[in-house]
Coordinates of C-alpha atoms and ligand atoms in Angstrom, one line a residue:
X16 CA -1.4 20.4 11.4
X17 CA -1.4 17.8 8.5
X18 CA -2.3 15.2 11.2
X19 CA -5.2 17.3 12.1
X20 CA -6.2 17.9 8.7
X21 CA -6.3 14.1 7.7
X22 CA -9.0 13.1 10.0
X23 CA -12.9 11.6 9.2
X24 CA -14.2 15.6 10.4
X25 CA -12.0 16.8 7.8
X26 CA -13.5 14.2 5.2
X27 CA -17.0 14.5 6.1
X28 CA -16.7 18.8 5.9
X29 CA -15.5 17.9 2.2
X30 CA -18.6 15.7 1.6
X31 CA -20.8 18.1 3.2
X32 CA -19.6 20.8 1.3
X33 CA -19.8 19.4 -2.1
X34 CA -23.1 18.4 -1.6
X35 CA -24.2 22.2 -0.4
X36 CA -22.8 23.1 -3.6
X37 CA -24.3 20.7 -5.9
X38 CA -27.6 21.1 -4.6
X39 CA -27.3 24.9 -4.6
X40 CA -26.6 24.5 -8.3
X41 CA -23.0 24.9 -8.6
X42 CA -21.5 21.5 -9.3
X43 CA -19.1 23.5 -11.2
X44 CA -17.7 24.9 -7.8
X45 CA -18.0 21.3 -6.1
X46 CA -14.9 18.4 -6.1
X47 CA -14.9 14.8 -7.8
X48 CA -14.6 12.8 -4.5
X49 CA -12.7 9.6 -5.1
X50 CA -11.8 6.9 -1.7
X51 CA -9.6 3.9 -2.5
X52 CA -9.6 1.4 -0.5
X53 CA -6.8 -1.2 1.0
X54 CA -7.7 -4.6 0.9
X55 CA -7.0 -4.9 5.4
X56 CA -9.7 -2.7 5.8
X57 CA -12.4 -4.4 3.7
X58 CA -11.1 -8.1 5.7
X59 CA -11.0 -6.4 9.4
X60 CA -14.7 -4.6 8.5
X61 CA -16.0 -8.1 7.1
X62 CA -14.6 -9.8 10.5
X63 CA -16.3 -6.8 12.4
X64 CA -19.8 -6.9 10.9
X65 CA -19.8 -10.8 10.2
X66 CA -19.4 -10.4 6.5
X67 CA -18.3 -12.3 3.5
X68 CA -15.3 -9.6 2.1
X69 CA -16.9 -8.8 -1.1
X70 CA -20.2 -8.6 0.2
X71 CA -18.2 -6.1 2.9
X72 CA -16.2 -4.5 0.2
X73 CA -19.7 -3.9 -1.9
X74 CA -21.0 -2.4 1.1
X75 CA -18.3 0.1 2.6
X76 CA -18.6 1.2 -1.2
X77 CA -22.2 1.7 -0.6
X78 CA -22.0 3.5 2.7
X79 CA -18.9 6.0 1.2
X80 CA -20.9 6.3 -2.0
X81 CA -24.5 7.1 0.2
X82 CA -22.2 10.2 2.4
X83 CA -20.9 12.2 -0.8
X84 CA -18.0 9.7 -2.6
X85 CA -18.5 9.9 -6.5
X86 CA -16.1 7.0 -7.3
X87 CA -15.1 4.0 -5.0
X88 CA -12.2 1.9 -6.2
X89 CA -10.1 -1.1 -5.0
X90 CA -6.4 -0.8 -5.2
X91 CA -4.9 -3.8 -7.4
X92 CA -3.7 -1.9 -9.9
X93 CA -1.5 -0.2 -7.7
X94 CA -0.5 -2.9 -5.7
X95 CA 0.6 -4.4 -9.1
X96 CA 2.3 -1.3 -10.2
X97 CA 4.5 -1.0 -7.6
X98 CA 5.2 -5.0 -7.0
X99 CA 6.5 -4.8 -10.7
X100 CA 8.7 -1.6 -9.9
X101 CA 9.9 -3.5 -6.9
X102 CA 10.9 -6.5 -9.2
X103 CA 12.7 -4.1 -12.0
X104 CA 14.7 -2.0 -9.1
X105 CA 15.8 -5.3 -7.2
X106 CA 16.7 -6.9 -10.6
X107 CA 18.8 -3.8 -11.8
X108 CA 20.3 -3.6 -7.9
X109 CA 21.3 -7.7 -8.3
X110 CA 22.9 -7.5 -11.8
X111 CA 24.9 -4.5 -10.7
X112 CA 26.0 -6.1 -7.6
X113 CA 27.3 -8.9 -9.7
X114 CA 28.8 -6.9 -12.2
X115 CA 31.0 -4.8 -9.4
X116 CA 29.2 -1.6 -8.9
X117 CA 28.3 -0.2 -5.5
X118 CA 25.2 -0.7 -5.4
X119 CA 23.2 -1.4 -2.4
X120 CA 21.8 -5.3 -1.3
X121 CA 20.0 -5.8 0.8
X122 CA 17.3 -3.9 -0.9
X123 CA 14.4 -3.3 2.0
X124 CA 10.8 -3.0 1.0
X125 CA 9.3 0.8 1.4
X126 CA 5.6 0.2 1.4
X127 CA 5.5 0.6 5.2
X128 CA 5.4 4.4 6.8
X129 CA 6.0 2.6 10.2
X130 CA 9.2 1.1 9.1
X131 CA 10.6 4.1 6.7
X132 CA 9.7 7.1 9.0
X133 CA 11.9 4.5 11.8
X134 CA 14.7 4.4 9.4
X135 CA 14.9 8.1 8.6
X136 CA 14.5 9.3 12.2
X137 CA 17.1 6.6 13.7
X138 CA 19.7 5.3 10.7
X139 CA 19.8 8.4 9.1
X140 CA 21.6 8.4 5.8
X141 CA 23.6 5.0 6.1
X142 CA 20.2 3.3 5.7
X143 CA 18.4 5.1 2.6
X144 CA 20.6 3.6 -0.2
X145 CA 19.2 0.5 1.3
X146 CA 15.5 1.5 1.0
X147 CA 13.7 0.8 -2.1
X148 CA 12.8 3.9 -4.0
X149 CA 9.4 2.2 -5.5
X150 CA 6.4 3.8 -3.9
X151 CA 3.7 2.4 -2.2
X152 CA 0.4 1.3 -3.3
X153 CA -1.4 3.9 -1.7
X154 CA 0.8 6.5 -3.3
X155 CA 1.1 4.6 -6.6
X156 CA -3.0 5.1 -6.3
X157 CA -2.2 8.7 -5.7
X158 CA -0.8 9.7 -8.6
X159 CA -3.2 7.9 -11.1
X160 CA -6.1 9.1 -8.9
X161 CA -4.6 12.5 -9.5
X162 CA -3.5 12.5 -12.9
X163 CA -4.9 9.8 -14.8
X164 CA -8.8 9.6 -13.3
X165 CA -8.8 14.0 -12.6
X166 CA -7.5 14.0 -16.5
X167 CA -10.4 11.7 -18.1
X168 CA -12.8 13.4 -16.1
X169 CA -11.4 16.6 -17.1
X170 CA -11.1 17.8 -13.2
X171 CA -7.9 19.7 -12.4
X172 CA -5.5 17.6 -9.8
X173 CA -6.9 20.2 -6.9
X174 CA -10.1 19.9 -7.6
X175 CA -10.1 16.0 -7.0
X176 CA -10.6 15.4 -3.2
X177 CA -8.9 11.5 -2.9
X178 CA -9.2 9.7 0.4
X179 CA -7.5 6.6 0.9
X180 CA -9.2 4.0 3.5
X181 CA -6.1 2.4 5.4
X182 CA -5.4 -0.6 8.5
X183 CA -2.9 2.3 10.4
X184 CA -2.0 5.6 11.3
X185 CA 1.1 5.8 9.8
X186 CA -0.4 6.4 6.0
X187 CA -1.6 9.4 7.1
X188 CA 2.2 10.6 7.9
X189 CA 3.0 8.8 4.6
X190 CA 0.3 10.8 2.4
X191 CA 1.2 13.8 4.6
X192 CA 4.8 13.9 2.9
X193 CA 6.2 16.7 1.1
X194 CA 7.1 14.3 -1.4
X195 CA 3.7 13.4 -2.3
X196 CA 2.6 17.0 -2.7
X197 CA 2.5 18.5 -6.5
X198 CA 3.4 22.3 -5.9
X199 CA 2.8 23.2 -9.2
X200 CA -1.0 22.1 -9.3
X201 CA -1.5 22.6 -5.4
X202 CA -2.3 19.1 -4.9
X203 CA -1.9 16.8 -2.4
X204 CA -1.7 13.2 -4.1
X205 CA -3.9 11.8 -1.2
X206 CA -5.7 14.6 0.8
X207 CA -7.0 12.4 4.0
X208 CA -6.6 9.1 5.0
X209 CA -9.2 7.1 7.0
X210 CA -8.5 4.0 8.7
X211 CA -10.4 1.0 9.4
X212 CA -11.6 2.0 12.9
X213 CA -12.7 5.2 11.8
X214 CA -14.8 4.1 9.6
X215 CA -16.5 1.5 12.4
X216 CA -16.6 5.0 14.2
X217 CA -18.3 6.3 11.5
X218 CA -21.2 3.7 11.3
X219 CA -21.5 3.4 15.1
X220 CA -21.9 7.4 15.2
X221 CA -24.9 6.5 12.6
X222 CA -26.5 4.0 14.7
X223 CA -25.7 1.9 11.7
X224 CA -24.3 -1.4 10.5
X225 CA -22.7 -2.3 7.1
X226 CA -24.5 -5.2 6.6
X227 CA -27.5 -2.6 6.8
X228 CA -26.3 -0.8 4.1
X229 CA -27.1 -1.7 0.5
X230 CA -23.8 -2.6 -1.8
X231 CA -22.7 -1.0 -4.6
X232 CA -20.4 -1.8 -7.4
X233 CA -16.7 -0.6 -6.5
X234 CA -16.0 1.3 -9.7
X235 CA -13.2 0.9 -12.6
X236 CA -12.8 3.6 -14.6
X237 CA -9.4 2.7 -15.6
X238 CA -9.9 2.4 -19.5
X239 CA -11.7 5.7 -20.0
X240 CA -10.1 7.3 -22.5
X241 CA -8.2 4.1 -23.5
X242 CA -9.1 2.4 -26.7
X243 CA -8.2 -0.7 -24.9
X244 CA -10.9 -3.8 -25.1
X245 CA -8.9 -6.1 -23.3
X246 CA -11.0 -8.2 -20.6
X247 CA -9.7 -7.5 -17.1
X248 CA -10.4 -10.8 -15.0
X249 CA -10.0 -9.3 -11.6
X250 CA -12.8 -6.7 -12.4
X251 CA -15.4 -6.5 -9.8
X252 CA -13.5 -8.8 -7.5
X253 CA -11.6 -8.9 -4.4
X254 CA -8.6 -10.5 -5.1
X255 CA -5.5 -11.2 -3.4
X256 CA -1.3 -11.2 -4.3
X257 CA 1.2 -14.4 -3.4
X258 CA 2.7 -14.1 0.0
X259 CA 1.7 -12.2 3.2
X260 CA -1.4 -10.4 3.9
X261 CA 1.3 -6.6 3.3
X262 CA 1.4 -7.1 -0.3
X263 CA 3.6 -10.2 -1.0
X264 CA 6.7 -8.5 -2.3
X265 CA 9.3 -10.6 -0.8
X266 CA 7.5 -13.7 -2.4
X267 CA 6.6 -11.9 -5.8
X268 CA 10.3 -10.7 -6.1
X269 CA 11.6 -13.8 -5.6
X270 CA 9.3 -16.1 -7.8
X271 CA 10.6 -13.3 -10.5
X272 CA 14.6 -12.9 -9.2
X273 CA 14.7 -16.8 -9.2
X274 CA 13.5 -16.9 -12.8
X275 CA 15.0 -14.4 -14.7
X276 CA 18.4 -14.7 -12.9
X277 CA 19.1 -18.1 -12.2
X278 CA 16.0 -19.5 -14.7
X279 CA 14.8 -21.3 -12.1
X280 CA 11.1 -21.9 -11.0
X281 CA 9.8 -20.9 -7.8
X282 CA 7.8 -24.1 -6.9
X283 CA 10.6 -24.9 -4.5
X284 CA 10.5 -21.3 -2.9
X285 CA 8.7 -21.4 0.7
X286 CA 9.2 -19.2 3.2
X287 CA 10.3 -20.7 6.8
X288 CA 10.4 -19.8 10.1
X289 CA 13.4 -19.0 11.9
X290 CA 13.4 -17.5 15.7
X291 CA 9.5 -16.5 15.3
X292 CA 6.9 -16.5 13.2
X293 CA 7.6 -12.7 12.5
X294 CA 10.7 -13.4 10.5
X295 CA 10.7 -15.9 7.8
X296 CA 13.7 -16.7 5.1
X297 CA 13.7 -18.7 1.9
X298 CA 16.8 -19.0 -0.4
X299 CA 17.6 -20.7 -3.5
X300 CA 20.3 -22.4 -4.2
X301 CA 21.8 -23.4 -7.5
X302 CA 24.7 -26.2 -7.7
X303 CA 25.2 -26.3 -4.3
X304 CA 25.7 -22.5 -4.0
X305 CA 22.9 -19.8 -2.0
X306 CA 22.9 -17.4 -4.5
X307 CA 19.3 -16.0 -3.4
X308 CA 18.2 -15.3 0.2
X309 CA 15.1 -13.4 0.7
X310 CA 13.4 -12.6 4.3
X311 CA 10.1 -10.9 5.6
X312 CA 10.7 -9.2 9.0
X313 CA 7.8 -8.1 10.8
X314 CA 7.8 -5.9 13.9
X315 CA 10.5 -4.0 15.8
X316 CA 12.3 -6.4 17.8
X317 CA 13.3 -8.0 14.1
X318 CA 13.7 -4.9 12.8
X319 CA 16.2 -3.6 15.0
X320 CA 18.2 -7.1 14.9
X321 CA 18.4 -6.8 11.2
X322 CA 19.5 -3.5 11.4
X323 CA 22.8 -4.3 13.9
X324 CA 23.4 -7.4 11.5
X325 CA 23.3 -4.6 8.6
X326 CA 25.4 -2.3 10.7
X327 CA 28.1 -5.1 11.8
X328 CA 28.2 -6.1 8.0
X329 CA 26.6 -9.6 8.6
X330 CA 23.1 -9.0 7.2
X331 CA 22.7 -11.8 4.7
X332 CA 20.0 -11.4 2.8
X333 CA 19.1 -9.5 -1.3
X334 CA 15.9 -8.5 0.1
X335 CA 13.8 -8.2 3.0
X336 CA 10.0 -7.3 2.9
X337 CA 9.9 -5.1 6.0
X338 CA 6.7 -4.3 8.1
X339 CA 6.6 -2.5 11.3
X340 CA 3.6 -4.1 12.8
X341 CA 4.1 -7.6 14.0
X342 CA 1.8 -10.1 11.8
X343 CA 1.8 -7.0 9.3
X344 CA -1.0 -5.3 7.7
X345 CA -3.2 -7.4 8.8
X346 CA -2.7 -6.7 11.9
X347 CA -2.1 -2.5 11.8
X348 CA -2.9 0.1 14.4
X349 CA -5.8 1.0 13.0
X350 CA -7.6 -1.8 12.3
X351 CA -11.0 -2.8 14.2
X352 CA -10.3 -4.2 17.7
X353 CA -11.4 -8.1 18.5
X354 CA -14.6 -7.8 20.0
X355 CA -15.0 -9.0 24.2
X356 CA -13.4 -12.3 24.7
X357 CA -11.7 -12.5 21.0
X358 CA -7.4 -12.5 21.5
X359 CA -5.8 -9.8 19.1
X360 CA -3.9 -12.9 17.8
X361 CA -7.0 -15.2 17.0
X362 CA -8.7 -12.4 15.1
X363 CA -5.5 -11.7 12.9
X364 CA -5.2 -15.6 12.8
X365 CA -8.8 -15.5 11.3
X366 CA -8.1 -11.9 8.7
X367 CA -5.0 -14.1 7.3
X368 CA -7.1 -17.2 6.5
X369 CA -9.7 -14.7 4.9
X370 CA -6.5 -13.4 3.0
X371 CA -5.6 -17.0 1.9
X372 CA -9.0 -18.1 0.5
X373 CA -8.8 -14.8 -1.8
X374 CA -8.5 -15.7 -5.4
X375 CA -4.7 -15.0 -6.4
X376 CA -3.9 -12.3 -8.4
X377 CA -0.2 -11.8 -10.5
X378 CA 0.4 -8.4 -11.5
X379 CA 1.5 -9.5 -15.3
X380 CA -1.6 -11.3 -15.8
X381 CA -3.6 -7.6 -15.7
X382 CA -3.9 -6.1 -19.1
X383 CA -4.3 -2.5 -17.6
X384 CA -1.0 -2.8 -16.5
X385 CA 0.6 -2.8 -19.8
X386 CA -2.1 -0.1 -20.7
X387 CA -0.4 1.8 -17.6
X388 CA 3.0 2.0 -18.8
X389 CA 2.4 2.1 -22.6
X390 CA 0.0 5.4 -22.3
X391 CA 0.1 7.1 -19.3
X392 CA 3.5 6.2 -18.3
X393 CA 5.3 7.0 -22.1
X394 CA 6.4 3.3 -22.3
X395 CA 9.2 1.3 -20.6
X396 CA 12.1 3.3 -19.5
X397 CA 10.3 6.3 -19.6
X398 CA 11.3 9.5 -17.1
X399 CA 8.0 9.6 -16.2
X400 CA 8.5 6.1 -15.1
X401 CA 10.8 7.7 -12.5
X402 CA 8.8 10.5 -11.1
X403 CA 5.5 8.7 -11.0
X404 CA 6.3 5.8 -9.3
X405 CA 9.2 6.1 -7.1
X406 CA 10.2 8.4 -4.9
X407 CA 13.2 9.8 -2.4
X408 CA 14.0 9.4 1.7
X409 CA 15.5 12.0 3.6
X410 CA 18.1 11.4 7.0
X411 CA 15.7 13.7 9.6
X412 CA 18.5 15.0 12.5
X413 CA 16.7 13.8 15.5
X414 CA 16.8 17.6 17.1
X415 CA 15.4 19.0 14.1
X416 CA 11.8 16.3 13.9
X417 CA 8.9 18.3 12.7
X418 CA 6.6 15.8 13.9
X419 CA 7.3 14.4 17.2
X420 CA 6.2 10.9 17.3
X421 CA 7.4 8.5 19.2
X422 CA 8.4 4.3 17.7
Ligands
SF4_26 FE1 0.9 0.3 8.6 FE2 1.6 -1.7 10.2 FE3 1.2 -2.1 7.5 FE4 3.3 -0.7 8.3 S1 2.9 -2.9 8.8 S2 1.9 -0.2 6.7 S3 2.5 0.4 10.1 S4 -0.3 -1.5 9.0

């Protein structure tokens, strides 16, 4: 049923509704409609329509904007947010380790639904002390879309209607998560979930193309309510993070783990190839010793080999950024096929060299960050710190599946 409900005709009956209301007078009655959008979308729609990406990103804002969306917004904040989570839990895991507890290494990466929903249905409980508890971006967005933006626009959670525009179909299973439903304020923190080839749907339905659509400005209403003046360089641009086209975390983690353990830089950190391009290690070493070893695994068959190693006790690495689809975001389940005569792999070849020509972005160098956890987060080490931003897995008994999906 939640699959159902997170569909485009689910979105577009919202739209239509609110704008029955508001034109019948009562925009009292009618919902603040805000869509957040993943940076894989805007780069597979930009490839589709033969766009620059932030001439693509100003006009998907458009188009959502001209069908009923009040408030259009990219998702670096969030992306930061929950790199820098990822940073503190891996540091706090490390130190632990070293100082004799039980805690779990390696620590795996939980921004992919593909990947966790695997590991729940197939590993059960021996894998979710592995998992990191740090939420995803597009759930990170859910909560301040829900309680920070709904609060400053004095909107109760419910009565914000927040879709999040995604490269697969496996957010919608991850937004569809009991976990990521407030009981208390009936609120879902993202109510649908639209993926990249929806959205072409959508257009093509129209008879239309984006780059017939005039842009608008994605919005950033972070600092309402703030009495922060601080300039925000990334404003009004399409930026990018260090490392893969997923989110970087393996690379971001380790720039930081490098530093603040061993107080080393990370110009010497690259990440190599091992048996395919799909699964790439870098290490540090320090007087002759590893004492870091970092991987990104991308795509089943590496998945599942990491898992035996894990299983046989011979899994080497401290962290592993883990994606389900091979070539990772970029190259999700729901983005926009290549058109006639275009290889899947030359038009992810060509989204990742869009990714690379992105300005970089590092999460500390955004001042709303620190505006994030000082206000709406009740400072550093705060329990809200804990219940906004991470989250719990569950073993699911295979008999007992209440969706039956198949890996
Ligand atoms: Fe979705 Fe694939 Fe990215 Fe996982 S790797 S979040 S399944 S697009």
């Amino acid at each position: 049923v939640l699959i159902t409900q997170q569909s485009q005709d689910e979105m577009l009956k919202v739209f239509q509704n609110n704008k029955q209301l508001r034109e019948c007078g009562k925009e009292k009655e009618s919902k603040l409609i805000v869509v957040s959008i993943s940076i894989q979308p805007v780069l597979s729609l930009a490839a589709r329509y033969k766009l620059e990406p932030h001439d693509a990103f100003q006009r998907l804002s458009g188009y959502l904007k001209s069908i009923g969306a009040d408030v259009v917004l990219d998702m670096t904040l969030s992306e930061d947010l929950s790199l820098l989570e990822s940073e503190t839990e891996f540091l706090e895991r490390f130190r632990s380790k070293s100082g004799g507890s039980k805690t779990c290494l390696p620590m795996f990466t939980s921004s992919c639904p593909g990947w966790v929903c695997y590991a729940e249905k197939t590993h059960g409980s021996f894998i979710l002390p592995y998992i990191s508890s740090t939420k995803s971006p597009q759930q990170i967005q859910g909560t301040l879309v829900k309680q920070l933006i709904a609060k400053n626009r004095s909107y109760q959670a419910a009565n914000v209607y927040h879709v999040t525009v995604e490269p697969c179909y496996d957010k919608k299973l991850e937004a569809s998560r009991n976990d990521f439903y407030n009981e208390q304020e009936d609120s879902r923190d993202v109510d649908c979930v639209i993926t990249s080839i929806e959205l072409e749907q959508m257009l093509m339905s129209q008879n239309l193309s984006l780059s017939d659509i005039p842009p608008a400005e994605v919005d950033f209403p972070w600092l309402e309510g703030s009495s922060s003046t601080e300039p925000c360089s990334y404003k009004g641009t399409l930026v990018r993070h260090r490392g893969t086209g997923s989110g970087g975390y393996a690379d971001h983690v380790m720039a930081v783990a490098a530093y603040e353990l061993f107080g080393e830089s990370s110009a010497q950190l690259n990440f190599k190839v091992l048996r395919n391009p799909d699964l790439r290690e870098a290490i540090l070493e320090k007087d002759g010793q590893v004492v870091l070893r970092f991987a990104v695994a991308n795509g089943f068959r590496n998945i599942q080999n990491l898992m035996q190693k894990l299983k046989r006790g011979k899994c080497p690495y401290d962290f592993v950024e883990i994606m389900a689809c091979p070539s990772g975001c970029l190259n999700g389940g729901a983005q926009v096929r290549p058109e006639e005569g275009v290889q899947q792999k030359e038009l992810t070849t060509q989204l990742e060299k869009c990714y690379e020509e992105l300005p970089i972005h590092t999460p500390k160098s955004n001042p709303l960050v620190q505006e994030i956890y000082a206000n709406f987060l009740g400072g550093m080490g705060s329990d809200r710190i804990s219940t906004s931003l991470h989250t719990a897995y569950h073993a699911v008994e295979k008999m007992n599946t209440a969706l039956n999906i198949k890996w």
